[in-house]
mmCIF file of C-alpha atoms and ligand atoms in Angstrom:
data_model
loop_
_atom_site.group_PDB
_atom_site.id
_atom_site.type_symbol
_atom_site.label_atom_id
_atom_site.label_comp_id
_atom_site.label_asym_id
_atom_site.label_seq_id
_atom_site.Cartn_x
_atom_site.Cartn_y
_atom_site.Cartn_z
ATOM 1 C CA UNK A 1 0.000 0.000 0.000
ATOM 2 C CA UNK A 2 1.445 3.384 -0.992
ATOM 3 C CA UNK A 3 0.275 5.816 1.888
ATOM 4 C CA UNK A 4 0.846 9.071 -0.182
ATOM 5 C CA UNK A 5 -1.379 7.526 -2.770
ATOM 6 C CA UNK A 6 -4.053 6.601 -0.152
ATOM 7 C CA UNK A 7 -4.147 9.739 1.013
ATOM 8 C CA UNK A 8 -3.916 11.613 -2.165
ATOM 9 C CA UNK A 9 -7.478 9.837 -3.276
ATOM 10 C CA UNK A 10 -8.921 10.647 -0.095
ATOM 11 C CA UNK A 11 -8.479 14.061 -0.281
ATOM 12 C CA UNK A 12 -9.500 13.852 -4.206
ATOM 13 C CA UNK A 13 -12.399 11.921 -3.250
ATOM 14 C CA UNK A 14 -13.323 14.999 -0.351
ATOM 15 C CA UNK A 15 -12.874 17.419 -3.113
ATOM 16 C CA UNK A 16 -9.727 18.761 -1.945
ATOM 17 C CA UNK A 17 -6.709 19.795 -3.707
ATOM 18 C CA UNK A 18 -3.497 17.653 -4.365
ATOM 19 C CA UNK A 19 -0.202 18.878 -6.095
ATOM 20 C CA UNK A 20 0.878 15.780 -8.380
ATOM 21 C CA UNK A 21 4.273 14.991 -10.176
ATOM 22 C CA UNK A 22 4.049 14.676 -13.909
ATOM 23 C CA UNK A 23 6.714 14.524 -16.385
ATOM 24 C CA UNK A 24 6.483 17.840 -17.691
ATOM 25 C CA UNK A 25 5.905 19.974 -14.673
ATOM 26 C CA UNK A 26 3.907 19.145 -11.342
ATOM 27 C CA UNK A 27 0.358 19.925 -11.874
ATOM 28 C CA UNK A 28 -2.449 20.941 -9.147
ATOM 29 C CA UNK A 29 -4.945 18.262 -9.830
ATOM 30 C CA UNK A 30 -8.801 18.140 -8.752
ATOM 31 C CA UNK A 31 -12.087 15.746 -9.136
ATOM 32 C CA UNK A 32 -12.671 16.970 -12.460
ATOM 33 C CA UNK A 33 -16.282 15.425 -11.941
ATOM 34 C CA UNK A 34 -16.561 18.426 -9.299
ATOM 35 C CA UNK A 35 -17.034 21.743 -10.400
ATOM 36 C CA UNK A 36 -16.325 22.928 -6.609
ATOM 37 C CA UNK A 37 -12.934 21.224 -6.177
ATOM 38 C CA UNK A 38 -12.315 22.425 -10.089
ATOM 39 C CA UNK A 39 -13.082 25.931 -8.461
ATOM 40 C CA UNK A 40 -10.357 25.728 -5.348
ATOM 41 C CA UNK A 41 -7.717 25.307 -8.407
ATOM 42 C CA UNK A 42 -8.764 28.654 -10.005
ATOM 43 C CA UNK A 43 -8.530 30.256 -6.334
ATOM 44 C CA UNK A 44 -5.207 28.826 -5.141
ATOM 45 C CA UNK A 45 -3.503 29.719 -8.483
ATOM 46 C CA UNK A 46 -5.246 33.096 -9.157
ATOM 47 C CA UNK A 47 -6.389 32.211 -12.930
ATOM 48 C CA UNK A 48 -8.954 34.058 -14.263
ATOM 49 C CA UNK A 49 -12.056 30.762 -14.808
ATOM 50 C CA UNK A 50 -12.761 30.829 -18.196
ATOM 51 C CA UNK A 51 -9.381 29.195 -18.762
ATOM 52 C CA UNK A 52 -9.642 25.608 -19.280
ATOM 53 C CA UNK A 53 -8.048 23.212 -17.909
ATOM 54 C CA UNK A 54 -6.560 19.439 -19.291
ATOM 55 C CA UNK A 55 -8.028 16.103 -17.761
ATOM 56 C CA UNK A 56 -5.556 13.681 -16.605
ATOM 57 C CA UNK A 57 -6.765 10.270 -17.365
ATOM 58 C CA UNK A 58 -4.948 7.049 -16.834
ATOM 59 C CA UNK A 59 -4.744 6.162 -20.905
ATOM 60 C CA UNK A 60 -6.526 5.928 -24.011
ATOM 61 C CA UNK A 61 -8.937 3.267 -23.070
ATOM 62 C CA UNK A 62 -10.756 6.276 -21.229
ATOM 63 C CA UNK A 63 -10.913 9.306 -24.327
ATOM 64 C CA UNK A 64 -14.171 8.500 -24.467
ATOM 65 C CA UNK A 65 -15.260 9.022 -20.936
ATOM 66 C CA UNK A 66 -14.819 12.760 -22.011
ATOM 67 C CA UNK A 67 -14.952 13.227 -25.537
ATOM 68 C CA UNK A 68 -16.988 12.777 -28.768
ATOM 69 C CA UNK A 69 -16.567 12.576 -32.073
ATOM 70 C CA UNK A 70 -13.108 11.573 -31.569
ATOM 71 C CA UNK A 71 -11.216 11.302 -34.814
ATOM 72 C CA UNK A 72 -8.524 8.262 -36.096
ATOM 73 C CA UNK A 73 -5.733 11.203 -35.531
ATOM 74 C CA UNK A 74 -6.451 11.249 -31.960
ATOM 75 C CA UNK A 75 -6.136 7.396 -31.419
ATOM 76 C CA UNK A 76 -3.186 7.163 -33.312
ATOM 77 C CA UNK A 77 -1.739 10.071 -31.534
ATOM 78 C CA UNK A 78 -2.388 8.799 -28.048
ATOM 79 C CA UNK A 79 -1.485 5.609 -29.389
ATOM 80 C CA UNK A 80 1.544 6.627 -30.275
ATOM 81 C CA UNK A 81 2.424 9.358 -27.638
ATOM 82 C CA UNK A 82 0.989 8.420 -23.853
ATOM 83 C CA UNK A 83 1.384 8.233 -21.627
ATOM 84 C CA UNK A 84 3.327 10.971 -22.899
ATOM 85 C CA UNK A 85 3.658 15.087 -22.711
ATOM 86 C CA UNK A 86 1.063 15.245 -25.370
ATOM 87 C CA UNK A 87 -2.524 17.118 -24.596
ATOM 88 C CA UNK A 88 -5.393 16.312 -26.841
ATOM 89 C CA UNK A 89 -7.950 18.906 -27.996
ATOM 90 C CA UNK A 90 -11.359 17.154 -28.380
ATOM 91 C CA UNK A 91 -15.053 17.833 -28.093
ATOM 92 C CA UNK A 92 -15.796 17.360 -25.354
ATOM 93 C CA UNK A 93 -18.935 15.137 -23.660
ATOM 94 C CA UNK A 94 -21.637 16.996 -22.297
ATOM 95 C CA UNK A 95 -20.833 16.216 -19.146
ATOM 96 C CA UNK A 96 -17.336 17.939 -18.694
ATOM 97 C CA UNK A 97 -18.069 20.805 -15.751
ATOM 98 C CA UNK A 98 -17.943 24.312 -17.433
ATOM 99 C CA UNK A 99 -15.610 25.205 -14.888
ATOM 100 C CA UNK A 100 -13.227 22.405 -16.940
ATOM 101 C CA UNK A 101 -13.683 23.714 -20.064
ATOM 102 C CA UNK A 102 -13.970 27.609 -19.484
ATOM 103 C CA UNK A 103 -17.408 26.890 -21.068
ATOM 104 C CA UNK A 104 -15.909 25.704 -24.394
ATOM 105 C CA UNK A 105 -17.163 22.838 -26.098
ATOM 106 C CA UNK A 106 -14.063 21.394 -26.263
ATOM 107 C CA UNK A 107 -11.665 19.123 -23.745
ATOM 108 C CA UNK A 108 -8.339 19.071 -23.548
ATOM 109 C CA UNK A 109 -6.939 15.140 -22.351
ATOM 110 C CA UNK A 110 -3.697 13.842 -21.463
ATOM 111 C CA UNK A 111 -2.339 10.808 -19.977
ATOM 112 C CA UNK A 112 1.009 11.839 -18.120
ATOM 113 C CA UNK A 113 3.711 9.234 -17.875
ATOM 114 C CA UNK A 114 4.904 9.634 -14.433
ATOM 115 C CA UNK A 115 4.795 6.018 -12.330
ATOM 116 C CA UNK A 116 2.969 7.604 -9.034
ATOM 117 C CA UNK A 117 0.423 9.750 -11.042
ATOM 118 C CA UNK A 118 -0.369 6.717 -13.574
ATOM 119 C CA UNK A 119 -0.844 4.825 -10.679
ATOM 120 C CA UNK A 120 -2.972 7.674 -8.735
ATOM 121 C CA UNK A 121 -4.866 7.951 -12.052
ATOM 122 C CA UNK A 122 -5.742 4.276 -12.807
ATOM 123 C CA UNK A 123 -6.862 3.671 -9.039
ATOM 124 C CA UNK A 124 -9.179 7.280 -9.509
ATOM 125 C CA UNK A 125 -10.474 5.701 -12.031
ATOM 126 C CA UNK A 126 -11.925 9.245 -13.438
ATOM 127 C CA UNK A 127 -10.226 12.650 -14.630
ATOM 128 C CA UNK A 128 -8.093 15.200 -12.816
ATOM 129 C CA UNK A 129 -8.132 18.710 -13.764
ATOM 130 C CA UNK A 130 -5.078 20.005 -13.413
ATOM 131 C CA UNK A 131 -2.837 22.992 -14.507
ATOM 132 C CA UNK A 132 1.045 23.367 -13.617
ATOM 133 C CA UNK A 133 1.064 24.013 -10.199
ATOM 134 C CA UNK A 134 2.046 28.059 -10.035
ATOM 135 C CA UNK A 135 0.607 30.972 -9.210
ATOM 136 C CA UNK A 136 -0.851 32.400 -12.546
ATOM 137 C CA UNK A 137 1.489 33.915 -14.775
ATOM 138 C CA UNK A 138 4.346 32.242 -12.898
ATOM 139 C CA UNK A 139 6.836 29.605 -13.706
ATOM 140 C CA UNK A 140 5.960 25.932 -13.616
ATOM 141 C CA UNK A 141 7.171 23.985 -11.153
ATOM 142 C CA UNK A 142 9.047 20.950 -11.628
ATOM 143 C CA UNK A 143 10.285 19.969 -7.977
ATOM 144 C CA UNK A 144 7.986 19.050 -5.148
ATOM 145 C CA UNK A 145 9.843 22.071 -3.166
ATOM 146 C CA UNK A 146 8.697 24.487 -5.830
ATOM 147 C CA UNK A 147 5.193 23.571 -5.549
ATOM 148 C CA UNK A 148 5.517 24.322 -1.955
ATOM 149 C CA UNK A 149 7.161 27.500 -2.357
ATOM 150 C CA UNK A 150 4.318 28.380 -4.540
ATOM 151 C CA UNK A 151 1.223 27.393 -2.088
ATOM 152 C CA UNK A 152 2.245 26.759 1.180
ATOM 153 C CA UNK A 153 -0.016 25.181 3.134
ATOM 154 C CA UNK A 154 -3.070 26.075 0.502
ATOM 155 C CA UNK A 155 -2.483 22.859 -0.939
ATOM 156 C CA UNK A 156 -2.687 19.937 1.913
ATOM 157 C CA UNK A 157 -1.036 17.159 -0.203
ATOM 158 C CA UNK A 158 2.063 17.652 -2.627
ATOM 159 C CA UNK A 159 3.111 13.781 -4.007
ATOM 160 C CA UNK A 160 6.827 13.895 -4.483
ATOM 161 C CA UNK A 161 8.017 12.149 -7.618
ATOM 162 C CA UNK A 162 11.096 14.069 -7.685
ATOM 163 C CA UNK A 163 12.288 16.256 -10.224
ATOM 164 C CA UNK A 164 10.633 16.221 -13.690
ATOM 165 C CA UNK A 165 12.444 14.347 -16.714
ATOM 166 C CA UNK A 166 10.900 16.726 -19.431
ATOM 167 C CA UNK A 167 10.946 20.436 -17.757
ATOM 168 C CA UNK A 168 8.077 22.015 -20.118
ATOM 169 C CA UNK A 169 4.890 21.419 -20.651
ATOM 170 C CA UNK A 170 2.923 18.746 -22.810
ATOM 171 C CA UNK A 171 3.375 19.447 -26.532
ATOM 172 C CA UNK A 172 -0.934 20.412 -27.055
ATOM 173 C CA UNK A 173 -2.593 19.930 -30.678
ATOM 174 C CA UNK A 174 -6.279 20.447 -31.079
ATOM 175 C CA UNK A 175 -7.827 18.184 -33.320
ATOM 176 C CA UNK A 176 -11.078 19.602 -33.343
ATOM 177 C CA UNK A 177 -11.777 20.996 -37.002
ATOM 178 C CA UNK A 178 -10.267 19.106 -40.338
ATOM 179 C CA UNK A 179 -6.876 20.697 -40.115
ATOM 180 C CA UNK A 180 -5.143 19.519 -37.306
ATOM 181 C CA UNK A 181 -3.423 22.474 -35.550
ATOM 182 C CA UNK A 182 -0.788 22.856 -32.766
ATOM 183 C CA UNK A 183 -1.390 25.149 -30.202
ATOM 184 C CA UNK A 184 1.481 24.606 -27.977
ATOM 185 C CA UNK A 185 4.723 23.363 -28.930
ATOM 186 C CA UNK A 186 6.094 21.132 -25.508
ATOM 187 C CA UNK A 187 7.251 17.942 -24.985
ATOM 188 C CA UNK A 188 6.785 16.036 -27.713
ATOM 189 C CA UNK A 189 8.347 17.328 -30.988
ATOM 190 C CA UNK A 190 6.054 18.383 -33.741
ATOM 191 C CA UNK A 191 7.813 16.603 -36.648
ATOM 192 C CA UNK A 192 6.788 13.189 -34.298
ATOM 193 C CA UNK A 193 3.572 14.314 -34.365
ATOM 194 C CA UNK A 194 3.770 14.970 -38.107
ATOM 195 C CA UNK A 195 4.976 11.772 -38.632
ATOM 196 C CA UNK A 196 2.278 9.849 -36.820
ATOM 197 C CA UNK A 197 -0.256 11.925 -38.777
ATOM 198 C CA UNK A 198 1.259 11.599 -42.019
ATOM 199 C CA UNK A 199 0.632 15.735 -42.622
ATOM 200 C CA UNK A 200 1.864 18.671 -41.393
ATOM 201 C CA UNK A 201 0.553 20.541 -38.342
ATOM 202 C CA UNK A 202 -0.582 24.195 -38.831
ATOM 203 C CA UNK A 203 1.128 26.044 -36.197
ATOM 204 C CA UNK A 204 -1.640 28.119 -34.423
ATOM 205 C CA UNK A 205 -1.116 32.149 -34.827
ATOM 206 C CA UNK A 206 -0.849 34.632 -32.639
ATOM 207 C CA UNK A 207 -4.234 36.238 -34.284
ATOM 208 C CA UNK A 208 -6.061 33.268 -32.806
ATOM 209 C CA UNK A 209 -5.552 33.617 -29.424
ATOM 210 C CA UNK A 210 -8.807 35.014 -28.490
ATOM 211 C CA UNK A 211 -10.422 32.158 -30.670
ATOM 212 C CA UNK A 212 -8.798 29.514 -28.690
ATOM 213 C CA UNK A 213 -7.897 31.424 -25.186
ATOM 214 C CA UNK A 214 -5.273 29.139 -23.979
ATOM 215 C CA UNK A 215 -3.402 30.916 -21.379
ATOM 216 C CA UNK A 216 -0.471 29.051 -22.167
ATOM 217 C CA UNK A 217 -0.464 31.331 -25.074
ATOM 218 C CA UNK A 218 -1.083 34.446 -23.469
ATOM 219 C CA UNK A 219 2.439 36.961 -24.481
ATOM 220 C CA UNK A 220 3.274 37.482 -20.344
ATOM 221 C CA UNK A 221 3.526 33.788 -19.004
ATOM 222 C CA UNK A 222 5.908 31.335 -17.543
ATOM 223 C CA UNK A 223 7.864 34.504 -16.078
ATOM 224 C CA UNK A 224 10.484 34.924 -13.113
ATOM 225 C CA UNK A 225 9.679 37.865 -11.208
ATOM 226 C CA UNK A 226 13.152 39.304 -11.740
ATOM 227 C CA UNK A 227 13.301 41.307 -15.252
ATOM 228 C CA UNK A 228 14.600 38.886 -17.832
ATOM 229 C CA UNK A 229 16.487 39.953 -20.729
ATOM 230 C CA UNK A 230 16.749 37.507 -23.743
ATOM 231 C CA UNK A 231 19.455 37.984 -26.681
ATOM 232 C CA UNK A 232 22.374 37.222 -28.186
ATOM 233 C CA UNK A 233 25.523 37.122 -26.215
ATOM 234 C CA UNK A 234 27.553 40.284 -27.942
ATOM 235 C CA UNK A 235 23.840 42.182 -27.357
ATOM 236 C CA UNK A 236 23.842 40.302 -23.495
ATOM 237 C CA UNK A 237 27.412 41.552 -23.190
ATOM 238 C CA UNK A 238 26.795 45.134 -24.028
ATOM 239 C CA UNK A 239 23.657 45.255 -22.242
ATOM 240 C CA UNK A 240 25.485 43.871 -18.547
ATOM 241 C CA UNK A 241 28.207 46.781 -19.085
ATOM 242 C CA UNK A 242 25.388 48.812 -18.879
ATOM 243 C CA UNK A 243 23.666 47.750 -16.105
ATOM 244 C CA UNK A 244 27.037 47.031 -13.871
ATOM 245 C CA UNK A 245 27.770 50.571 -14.249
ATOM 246 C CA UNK A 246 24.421 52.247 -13.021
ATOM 247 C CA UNK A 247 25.268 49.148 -9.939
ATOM 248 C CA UNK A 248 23.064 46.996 -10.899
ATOM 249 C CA UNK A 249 23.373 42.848 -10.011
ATOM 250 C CA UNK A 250 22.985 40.671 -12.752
ATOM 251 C CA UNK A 251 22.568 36.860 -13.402
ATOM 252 C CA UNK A 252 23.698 35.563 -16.530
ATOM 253 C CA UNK A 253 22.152 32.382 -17.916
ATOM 254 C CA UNK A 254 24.711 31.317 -20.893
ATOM 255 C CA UNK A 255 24.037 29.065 -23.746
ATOM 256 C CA UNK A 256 26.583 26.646 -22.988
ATOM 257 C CA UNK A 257 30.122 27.705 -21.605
ATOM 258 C CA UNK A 258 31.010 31.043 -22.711
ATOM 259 C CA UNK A 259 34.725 32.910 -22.765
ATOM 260 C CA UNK A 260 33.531 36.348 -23.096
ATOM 261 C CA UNK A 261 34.341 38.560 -20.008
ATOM 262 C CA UNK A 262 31.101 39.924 -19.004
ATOM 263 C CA UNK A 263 30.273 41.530 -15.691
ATOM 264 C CA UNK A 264 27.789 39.740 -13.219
ATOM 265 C CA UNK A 265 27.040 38.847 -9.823
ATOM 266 C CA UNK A 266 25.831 35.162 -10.910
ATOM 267 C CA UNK A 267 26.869 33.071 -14.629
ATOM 268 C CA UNK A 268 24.913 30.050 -15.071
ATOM 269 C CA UNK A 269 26.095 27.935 -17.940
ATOM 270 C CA UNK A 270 22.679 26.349 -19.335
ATOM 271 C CA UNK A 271 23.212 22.728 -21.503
ATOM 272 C CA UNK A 272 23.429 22.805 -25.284
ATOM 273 C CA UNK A 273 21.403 19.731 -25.590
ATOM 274 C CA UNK A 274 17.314 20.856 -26.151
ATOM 275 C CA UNK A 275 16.251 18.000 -23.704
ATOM 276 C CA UNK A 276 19.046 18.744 -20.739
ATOM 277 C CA UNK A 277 18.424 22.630 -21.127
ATOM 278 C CA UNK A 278 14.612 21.951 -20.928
ATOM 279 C CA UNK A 279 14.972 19.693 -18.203
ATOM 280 C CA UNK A 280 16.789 22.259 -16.369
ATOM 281 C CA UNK A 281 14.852 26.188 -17.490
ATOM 282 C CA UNK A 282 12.053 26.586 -15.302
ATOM 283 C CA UNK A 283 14.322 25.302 -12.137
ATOM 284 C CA UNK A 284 17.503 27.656 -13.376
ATOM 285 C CA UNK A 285 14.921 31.062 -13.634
ATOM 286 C CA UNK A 286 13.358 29.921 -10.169
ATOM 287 C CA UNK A 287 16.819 29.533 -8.434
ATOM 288 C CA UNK A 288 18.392 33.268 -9.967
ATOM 289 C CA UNK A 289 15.031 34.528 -8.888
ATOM 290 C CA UNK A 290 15.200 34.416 -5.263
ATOM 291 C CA UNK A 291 18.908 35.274 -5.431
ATOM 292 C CA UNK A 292 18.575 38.839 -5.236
ATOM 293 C CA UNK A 293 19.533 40.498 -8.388
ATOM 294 C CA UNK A 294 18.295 42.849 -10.427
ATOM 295 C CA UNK A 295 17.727 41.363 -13.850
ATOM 296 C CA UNK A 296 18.362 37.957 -15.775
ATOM 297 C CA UNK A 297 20.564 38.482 -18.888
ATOM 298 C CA UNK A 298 19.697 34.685 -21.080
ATOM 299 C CA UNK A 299 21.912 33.695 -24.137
ATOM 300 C CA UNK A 300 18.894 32.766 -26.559
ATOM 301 C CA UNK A 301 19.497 28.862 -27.942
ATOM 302 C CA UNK A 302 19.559 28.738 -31.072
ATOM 303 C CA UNK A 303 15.939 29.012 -33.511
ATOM 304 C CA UNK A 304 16.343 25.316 -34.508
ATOM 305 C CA UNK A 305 13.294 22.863 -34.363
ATOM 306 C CA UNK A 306 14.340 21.311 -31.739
ATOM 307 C CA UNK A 307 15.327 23.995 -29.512
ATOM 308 C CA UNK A 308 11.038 25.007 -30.291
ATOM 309 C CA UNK A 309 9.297 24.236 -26.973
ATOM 310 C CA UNK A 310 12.094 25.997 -25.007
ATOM 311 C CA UNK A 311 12.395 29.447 -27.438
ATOM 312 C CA UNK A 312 8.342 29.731 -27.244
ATOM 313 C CA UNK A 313 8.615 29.431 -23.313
ATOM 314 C CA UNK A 314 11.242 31.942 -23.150
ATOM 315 C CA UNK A 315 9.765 34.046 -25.485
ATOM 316 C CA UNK A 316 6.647 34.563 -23.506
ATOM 317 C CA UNK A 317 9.330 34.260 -19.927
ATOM 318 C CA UNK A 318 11.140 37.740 -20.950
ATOM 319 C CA UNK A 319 10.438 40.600 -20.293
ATOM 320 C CA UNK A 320 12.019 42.126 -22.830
ATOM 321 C CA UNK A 321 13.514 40.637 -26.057
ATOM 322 C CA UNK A 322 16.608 41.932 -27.788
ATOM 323 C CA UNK A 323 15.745 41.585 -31.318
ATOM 324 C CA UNK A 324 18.756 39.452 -33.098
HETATM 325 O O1 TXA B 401 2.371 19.416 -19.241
HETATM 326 C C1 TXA B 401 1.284 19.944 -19.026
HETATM 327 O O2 TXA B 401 0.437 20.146 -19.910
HETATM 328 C C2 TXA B 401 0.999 20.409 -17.579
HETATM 329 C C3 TXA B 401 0.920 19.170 -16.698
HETATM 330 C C4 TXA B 401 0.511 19.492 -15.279
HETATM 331 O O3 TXA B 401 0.053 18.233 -17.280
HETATM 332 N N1 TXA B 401 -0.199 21.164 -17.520
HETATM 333 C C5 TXA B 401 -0.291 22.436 -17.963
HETATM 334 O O4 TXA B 401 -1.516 23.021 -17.677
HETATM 335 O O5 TXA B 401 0.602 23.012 -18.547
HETATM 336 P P1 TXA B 401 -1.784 24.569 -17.850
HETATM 337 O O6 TXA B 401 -3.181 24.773 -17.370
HETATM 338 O O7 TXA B 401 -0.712 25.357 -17.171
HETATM 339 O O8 TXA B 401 -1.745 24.768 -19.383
HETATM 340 C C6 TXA B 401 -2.702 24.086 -20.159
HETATM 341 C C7 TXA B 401 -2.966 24.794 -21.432
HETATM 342 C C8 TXA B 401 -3.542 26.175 -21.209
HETATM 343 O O9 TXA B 401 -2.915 27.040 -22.111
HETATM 344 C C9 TXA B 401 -5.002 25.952 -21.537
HETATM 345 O O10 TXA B 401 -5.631 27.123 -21.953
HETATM 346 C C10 TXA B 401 -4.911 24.902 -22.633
HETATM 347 O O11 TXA B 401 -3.936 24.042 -22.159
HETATM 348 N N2 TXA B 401 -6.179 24.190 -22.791
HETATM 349 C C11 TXA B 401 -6.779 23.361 -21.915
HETATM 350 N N3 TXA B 401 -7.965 22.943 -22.391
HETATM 351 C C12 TXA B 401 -8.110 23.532 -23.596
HETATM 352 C C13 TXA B 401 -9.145 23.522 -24.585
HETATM 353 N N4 TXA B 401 -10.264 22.847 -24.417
HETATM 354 N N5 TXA B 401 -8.940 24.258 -25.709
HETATM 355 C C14 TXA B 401 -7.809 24.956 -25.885
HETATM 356 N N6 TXA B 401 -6.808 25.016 -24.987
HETATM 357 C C15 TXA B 401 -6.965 24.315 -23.861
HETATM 358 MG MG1 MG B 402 0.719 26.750 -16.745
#
């Protein structure tokens, strides 16, 4: 019997929050049966509630529990990808709670790959709501610590699984109209999902947004409260001379190991592989950020396919962007 587990359903079951490890980032999960325990999310994290939220289900056998009119696509992509940091835009059954959905008609679904919440999930037996487990607006967590940093004693259950394998969140594709679009680039690369689908994805655009309002793709998101400065490094090297001399403290987050001599209180050196420097972000920006400086200086990665998932989260993560 795993205790943590035993009391993580009884709380579910009570309608109570729990904070639960996935491989992407941890996620703050309720009933999402109950439209008053879906409610206690939207309060702890501060997000405005017409914001939907994805249902965590144990695996495909259960797509159906929450959606209809589910195409091949979506079979073969959950076939293919989960568990998996893949999210699944469906309609949705007429059951979903509004407070789910933001009153859409459409539900987003994801089976998460990590051991304890696949096992939480298959002994449920029905669907959490959850969102990463931050304060709106703020970075994802992806230790146990961070989601206690974040809420404290709001949330009476965090299940450690240790620190997340991916670092950013599920790769999301809505397969809702003909065209099969994707609306968040994340864990799972898009050409794999082009593959499985045999086309190519449309890559949803920025004019959308207020079609589709996914907070994820709201501009200001995933941010450290410290003002972050993205560019290249001879822009990030001019721009710390700057600051050192009006006495400013900065923290430099490098794109691998870098020779140039550049003033600052703090030099991270990030990893040049996509999957390590993914792993790594959200935990990197949360450490500098209680480290009292006065901005972030980041060497963009490079604006290579497989460096996507990271550039859109730092894109929407700075506060300002030196054009390069
Ligand atoms: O990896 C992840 O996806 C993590 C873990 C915890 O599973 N979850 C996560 O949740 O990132 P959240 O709420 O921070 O971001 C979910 C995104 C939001 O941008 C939300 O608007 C979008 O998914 N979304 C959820 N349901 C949707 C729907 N029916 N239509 C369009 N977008 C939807
Ligand atoms: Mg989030």
């Amino acid at each position: 019997m795993n205790q943590p587990i035993e009391q993580a359903l009884a709380l579910l079951a009570a309608g109570e929050l729990v904070a639960i490890p996935t491989e992407t980032v941890y996620g703050l999960a309720a009933d999402a049966a109950n439209p008053q325990a879906v409610a206690k999310i939207f309060a702890a994290k501060g997000r405005p509630s017409d914001h939907p939220l994805i249902v965590h289900i144990a695996g495909s056998a259960q797509i159906d529990d929450w959606a209809i009119d589910v195409p091949q696509a979506a079979r073969d992509l959950a076939a293919a990808f989960w568990p998996g940091p893949l999210t699944l835009i469906l309609k949705r059954q007429p059951h979903v709670p509004d407070a789910v959905t933001g009153g859409q008609d459409t539900v987003g679904l994801r089976a998460p790959a990590h051991p304890l919440t696949h096992e939480l999930l298959v002994r449920f037996g029905g669907g959490l709501a959850a969102p990463s487990a931050n304060k709106f607006g703020h970075v994802s967590p992806t230790t146990a610590e961070h989601v206690r940093q974040e809420f404290g004693a709001e949330v009476p259950l965090v299940l450690d699984g240790g620190p997340c394998l991916v670092g950013v969140e599920s790769t999301i594709v809505s397969l809702v109209s003909d065209q099969p679009m994707l609306l968040r680039p994340g864990g799972v690369p898009r050409e794999a999902i082009e593959a499985v689908l045999g086309r190519p994805l449309e890559h949803h655009q920025k004019s959308d947004t207020a079609k589709i309002r996914a907070s994820g793709l709201l501009d200001s998101h995933y941010a450290p409260r410290t003002k972050l400065i993205t560019g290249s490094l001879p822009q990030l090297v001019e721009t710390a001379h700057r600051y050192y001399e009006q006495g400013q403290r900065a923290g430099l987050i490098l794109f691998g190991e870098s020779p140039a001599a550049i003033p600052a209180a703090i030099r991270v050196a990030m990893p040049t592989n996509p999957a390590a420097y993914a792993r790594e972000l959200y935990a990197t920006l949360r450490q500098l950020d209680t480290a009292g400086l006065d901005l972030l200086l980041l060497e963009s990665p490079p604006n290579t396919p497989e460096w996507l998932a990271v550039n859109d989260r730092l894109m929407r993560a700075a506060h300002v962007r030196l054009p390069h």
